Every structure is written in structure tokens, then in C-alpha cells.
Coordinates of C-alpha atoms in Angstrom, one line a residue:
X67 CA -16.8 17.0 -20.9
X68 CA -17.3 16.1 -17.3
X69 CA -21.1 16.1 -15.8
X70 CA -21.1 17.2 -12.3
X71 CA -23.8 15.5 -9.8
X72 CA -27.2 15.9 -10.3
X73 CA -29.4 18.9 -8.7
X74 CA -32.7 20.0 -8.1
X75 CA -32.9 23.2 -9.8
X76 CA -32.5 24.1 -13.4
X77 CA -30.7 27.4 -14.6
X78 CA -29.9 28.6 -18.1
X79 CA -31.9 29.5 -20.9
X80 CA -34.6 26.9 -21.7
X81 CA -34.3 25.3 -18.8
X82 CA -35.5 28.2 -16.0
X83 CA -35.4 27.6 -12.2
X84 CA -38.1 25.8 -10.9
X85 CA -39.8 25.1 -7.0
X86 CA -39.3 21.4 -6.0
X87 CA -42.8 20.9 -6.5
X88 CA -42.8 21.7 -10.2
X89 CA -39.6 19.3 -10.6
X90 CA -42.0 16.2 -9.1
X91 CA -44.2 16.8 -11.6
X92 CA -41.5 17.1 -14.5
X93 CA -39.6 14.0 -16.9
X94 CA -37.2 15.5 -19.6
X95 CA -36.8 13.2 -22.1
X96 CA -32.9 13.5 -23.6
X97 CA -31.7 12.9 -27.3
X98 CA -28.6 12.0 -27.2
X99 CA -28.3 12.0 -31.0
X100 CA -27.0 9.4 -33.2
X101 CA -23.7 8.2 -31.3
X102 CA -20.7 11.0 -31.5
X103 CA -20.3 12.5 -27.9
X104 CA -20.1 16.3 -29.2
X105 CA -23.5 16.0 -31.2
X106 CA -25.4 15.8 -28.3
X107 CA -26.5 19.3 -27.8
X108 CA -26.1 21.8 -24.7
X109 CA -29.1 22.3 -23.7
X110 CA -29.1 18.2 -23.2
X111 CA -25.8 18.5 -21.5
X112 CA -27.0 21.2 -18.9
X113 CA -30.4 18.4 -18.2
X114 CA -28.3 15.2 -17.6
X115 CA -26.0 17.8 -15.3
X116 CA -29.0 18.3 -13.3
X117 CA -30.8 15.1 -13.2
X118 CA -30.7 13.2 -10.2
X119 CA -31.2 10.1 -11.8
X120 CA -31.0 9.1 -15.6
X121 CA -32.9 6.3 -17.3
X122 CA -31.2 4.3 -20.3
X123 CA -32.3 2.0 -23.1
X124 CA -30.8 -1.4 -22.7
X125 CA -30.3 -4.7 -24.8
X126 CA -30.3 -8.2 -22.5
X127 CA -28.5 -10.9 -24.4
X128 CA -29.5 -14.2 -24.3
X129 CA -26.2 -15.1 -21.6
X130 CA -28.0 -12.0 -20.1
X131 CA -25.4 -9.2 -20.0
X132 CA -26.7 -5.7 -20.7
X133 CA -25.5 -3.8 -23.7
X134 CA -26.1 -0.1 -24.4
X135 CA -25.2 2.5 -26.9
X136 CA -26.8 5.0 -24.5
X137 CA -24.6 4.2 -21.7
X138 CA -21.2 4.4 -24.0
X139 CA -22.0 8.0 -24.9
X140 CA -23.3 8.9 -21.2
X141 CA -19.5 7.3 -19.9
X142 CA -17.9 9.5 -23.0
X143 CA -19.7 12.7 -21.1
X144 CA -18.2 11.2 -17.6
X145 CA -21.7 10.7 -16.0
X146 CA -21.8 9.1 -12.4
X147 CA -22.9 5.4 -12.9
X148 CA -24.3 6.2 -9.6
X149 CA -27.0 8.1 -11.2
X150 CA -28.1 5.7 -13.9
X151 CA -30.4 3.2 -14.3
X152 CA -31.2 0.7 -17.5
X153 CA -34.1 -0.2 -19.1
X154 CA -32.8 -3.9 -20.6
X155 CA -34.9 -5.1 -23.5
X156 CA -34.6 -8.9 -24.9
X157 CA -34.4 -8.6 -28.8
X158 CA -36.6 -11.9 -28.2
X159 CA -39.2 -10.3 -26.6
X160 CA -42.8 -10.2 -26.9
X161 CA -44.8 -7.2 -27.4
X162 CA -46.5 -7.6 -24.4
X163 CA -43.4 -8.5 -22.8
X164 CA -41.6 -5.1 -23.7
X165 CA -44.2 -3.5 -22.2
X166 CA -43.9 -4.5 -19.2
X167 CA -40.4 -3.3 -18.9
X168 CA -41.4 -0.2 -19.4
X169 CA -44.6 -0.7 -16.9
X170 CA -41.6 -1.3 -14.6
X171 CA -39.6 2.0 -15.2
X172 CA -43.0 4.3 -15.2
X173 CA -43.5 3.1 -12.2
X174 CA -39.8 3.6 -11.0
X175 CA -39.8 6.9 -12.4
X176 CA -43.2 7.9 -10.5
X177 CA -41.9 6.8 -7.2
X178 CA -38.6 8.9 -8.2
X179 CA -41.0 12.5 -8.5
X180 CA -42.6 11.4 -5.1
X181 CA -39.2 11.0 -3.5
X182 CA -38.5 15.3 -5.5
X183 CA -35.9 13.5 -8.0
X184 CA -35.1 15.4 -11.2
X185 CA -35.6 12.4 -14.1
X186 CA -34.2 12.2 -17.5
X187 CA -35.0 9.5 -20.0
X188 CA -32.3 9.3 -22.8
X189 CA -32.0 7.7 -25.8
X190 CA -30.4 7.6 -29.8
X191 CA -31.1 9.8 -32.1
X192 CA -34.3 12.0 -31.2
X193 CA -36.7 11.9 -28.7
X194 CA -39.8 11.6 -30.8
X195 CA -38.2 9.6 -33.7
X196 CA -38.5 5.6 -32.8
X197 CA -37.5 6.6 -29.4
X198 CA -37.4 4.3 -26.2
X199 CA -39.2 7.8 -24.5
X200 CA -41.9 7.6 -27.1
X201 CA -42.6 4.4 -25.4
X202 CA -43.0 6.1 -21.7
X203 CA -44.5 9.4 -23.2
X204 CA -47.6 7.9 -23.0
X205 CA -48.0 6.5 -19.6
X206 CA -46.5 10.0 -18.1
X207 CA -49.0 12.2 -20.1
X208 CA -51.9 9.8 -18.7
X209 CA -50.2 10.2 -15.0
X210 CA -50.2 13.7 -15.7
X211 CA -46.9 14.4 -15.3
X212 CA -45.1 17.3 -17.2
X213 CA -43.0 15.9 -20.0
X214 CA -40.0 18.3 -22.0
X215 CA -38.1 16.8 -24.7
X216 CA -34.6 18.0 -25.8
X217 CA -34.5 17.5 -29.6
X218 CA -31.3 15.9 -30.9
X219 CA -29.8 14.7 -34.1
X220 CA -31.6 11.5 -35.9
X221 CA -29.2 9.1 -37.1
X222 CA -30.1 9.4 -40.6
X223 CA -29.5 13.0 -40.9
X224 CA -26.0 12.4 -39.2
X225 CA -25.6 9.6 -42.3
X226 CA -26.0 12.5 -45.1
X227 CA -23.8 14.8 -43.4
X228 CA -21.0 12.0 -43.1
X229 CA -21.6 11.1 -46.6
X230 CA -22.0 14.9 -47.5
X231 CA -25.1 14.3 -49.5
X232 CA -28.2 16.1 -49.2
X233 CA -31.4 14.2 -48.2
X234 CA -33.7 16.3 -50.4
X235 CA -33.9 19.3 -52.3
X236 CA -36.7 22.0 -53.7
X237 CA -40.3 20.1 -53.2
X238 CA -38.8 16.4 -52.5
X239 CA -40.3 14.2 -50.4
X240 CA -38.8 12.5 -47.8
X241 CA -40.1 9.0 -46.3
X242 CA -38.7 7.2 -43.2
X243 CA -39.4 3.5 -42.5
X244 CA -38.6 1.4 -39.8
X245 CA -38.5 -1.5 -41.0
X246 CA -40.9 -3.1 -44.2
X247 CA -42.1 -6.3 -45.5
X248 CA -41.1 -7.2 -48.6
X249 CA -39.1 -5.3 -51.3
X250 CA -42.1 -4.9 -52.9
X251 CA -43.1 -2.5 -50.4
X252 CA -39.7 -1.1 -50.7
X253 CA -40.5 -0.2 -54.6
X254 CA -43.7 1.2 -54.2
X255 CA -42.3 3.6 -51.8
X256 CA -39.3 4.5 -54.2
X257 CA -41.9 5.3 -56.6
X258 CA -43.4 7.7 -54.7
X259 CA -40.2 9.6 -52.4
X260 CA -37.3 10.8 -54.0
X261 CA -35.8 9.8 -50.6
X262 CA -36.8 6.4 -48.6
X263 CA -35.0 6.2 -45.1
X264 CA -34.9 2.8 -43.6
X265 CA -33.5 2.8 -40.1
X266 CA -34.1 -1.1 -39.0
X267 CA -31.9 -2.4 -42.2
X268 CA -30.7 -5.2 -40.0
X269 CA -33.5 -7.3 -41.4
X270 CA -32.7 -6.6 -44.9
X271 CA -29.7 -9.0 -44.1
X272 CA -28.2 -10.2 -47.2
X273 CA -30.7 -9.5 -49.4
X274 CA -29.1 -5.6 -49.7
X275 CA -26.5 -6.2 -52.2
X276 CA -28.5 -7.9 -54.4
X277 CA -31.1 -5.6 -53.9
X278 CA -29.4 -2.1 -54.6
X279 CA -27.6 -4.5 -57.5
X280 CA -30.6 -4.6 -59.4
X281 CA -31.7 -1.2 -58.3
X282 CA -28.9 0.9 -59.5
X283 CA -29.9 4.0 -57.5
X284 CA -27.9 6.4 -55.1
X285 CA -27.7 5.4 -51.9
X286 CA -26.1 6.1 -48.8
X287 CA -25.2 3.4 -46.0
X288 CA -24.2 3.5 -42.3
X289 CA -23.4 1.8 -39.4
X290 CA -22.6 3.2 -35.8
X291 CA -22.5 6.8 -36.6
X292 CA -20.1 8.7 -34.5
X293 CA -18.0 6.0 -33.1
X294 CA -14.3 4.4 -33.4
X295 CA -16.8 1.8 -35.3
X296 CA -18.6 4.0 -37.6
X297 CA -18.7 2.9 -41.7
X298 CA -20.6 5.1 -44.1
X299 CA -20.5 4.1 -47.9
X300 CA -22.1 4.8 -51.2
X301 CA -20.0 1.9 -52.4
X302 CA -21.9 -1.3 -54.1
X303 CA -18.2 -3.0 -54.0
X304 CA -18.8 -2.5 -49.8
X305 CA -21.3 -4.1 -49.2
X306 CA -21.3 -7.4 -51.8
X307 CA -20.2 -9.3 -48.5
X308 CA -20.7 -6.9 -45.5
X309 CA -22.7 -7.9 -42.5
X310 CA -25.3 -5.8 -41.6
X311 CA -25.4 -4.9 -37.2
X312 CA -28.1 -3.6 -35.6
X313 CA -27.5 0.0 -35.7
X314 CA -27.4 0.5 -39.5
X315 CA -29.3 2.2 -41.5
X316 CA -29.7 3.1 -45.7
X317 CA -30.8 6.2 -47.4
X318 CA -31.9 5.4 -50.9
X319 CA -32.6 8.0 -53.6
X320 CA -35.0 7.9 -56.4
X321 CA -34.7 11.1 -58.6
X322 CA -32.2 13.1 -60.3
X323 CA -29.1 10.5 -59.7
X324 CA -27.0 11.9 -61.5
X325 CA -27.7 15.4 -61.3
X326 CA -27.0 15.4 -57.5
X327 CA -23.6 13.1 -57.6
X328 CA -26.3 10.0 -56.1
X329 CA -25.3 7.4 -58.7
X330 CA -24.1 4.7 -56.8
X331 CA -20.4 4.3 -56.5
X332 CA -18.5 1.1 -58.2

């Protein structure tokens, strides 16, 4: 799909026409859901249409080139690199040193509404799931600027639909993790969800295999969702040697294995 050149004024349903001076005032933050080009939804499309400038997420390597999984899907929808600006991160980074990048783009994005600029923030997944905008939602609301989010589809949910499992059923409950400390942690949770979503699994590192070895429940893994690179497997056999990028996640299951098809798969 080709994006045309950013307006001023927003039409459609959901997004209504607006005065100038209501667009100053106004950031849309954009899900641009977990990687495939067509699950980022319309109402999404017809913002980053509009929007006279778009903000990214961004990784800085250590040689310093800037990476971004945002950016491939915004080039897959034909978007005007003229209209985009990154948001590079360090994976070495400090706290305090992360925010300050995004001290920088608030205050970007602020002189942007002064100038009657229509601004998008994008990222993976979901707006309010572990989003870079959750990081800026903050600062806007205290500037007092009026924020919409476009909902889009979390990674993880994208994951069970690939692997055409569902993540819970009747009165299950559902946990999603970040990250966690030891597998410790990672057992009490199992014992208390039927279904533990851990979306940072890059620090599990090779610990996995032997982990889910010893486990023996259902699980489902993934790794850049709705790309040429994309790998999703309920497979031990997979992953007994398999190194573990960034953007992968696992969905482990805890109840009724075998009922639901969830045994792991030799």
C-alpha cells in the first residue's frame, strides 16, 4: 500500500476533522503490530497517511548504525523517509541514559505542535503493551497535550494464531512477563497461570532447551513474526541448538496439555 504525504486534517471514521489548533495540541501514538505489513490496522494506515512527521523506535549498535523493525514495516507501507525521524536506543544504555533520548524527542515533538505538525509515534506490537510511546505518554500528558492511541496486534497474540493455539480458554488466566530473574520465578508463575507469556526471551539464552526439557509442558515459540524471517515452533527438537534474537518471544502453558493438543512436540 502506498502512503501519500502527510496533511493537516483528519477525515474518516475515528479520526474526524479537526481546526489546526486542535492538531497542535494532539500526538497519536501508532501500533504497528507485531511485524507483517497487512496486520497493521486501517484506522493506523489513514494516521501515518496524515501525519506530517512520524517518530520511530531505533537500536544504535556499538559501530553506531541504526537498526529498526519499525522503519522495515513503515518502508513495506511506502512511507516518505522524508517524514520520519528515529529514536536510536543503545542496548548498553543506562536508564537514565534512555531517558534522555526520549527527553530529546518530547522536546522535538513539542516544538513540532508549535510549528501545527500532525505527530505520530509508532512502534511493535501495541501502543500500551511495552511500547516505546508508553515511554513518551507520560511527558505529553504532563505537557498537556492530547494523546490517541491506535490499538494494534501484540506480538504474542500473533504467536498463537501462527501456531493456531489458543492462549486461554473458559476462566484461564493469562500472565505476561517481560523478562524474569530466575527460573524460579518462572515456576511460581506456572503455578499460578495456565498461560505465562515472556516477551524478552532473549535473556533466557541457552538455558531454554534445558529448561522446557525438564518442564515437559506445551509451549509455543517465535521469532520475527510476520517477516521473510519469521520461525514459530512447538518443537523441543528446534530449539536444542537454536539461538535466541531479540525479538522472540515463548508462550508456555500449564494446564490441560493434552486436552488442548499443548503437549510439546518431539
Amino acid at each position: 500500500m502506498n502512503i501519500r504525504s502527510g496533511k493537516k486534517c483528519f477525515e474518516g471514521k475515528g479520526i474526524q476533522s479537526k481546526k489546526d489548533s486542535t492538531l497542535r495540541s494532539k500526538v497519536y501514538g501508532v501500533s504497528l503490530g507485531p511485524g507483517d505489513p497487512e496486520l497493521v490496522t486501517i484506522k493506523a494506515i489513514k494516521v501515518l497517511a496524515r501525519a506530517d512527521k512520524i517518530y520511530y523506535p531505533a537500536t544504535l549498535t556499538r559501530s553506531g548504525e541504526v537498526n529498526s523493525f519499525a522503519l522495515e514495516i513503515l518502508k513495506m507501507h511506502s512511507i516518505s523517509e522524508t517524514r520520519l525521524k528515529s529514536m536510536p536506543v543503545a542496548m548498553t544504555m543506562s536508564r537514565k541514559e534512555v531517558d534522555k533520548v526520549y527527553d530529546k524527542a518530547f522536546s522535538s515533538i513539542m516544538q513540532d505542535l508549535e510549528n501545527s505538525l500532525c505527530i505520530a509515534v509508532v512502534c511493535i506490537g501495541d501502543a500500551g503493551l511495552y511500547s516505546t510511546f508508553g515511554h513518551l505518554l507520560e511527558r505529553l500528558k504532563k505537557a498537556s497535550v492530547t494523546v490517541e492511541m491506535i490499538a494494534g496486534v501484540p506480538a504474542f497474540v500473533a504467536a498463537g494464531a501462527s501456531a493456531h493455539v489458543p492462549l486461554a480458554l473458559g476462566s484461564d488466566k493469562v500472565l505476561v512477563l517481560p523478562d524474569f530473574e530466575s527460573t524460579d520465578e518462572l515456576d511460581k508463575c506456572l503455578d499460578r497461570y495456565e498461560t505465562v507469556v515472556v516477551m524478552k526471551l532473549s535473556l533466557f539464552g541457552e538455558k531454554l532447551y534445558s529448561y522446557l526439557e525438564k518442564k515437559r509442558i506445551g509451549f509455543v515459540y517465535a521469532e520475527y513474526l510476520g517477516t521473510p524471517r519469521e520461525f514459530v515452533s512447538r518443537s523441543l527438537n528446534d530449539l536444542e541448538s537454536r539461538r535466541i534474537p531479540y525479538f522472540s518471544l515463548i508462550i508456555l502453558f500449564n494446564k490441560d496439555q493434552s486436552s488442548r493438543n499443548l503437549c510439546p512436540e518431539k
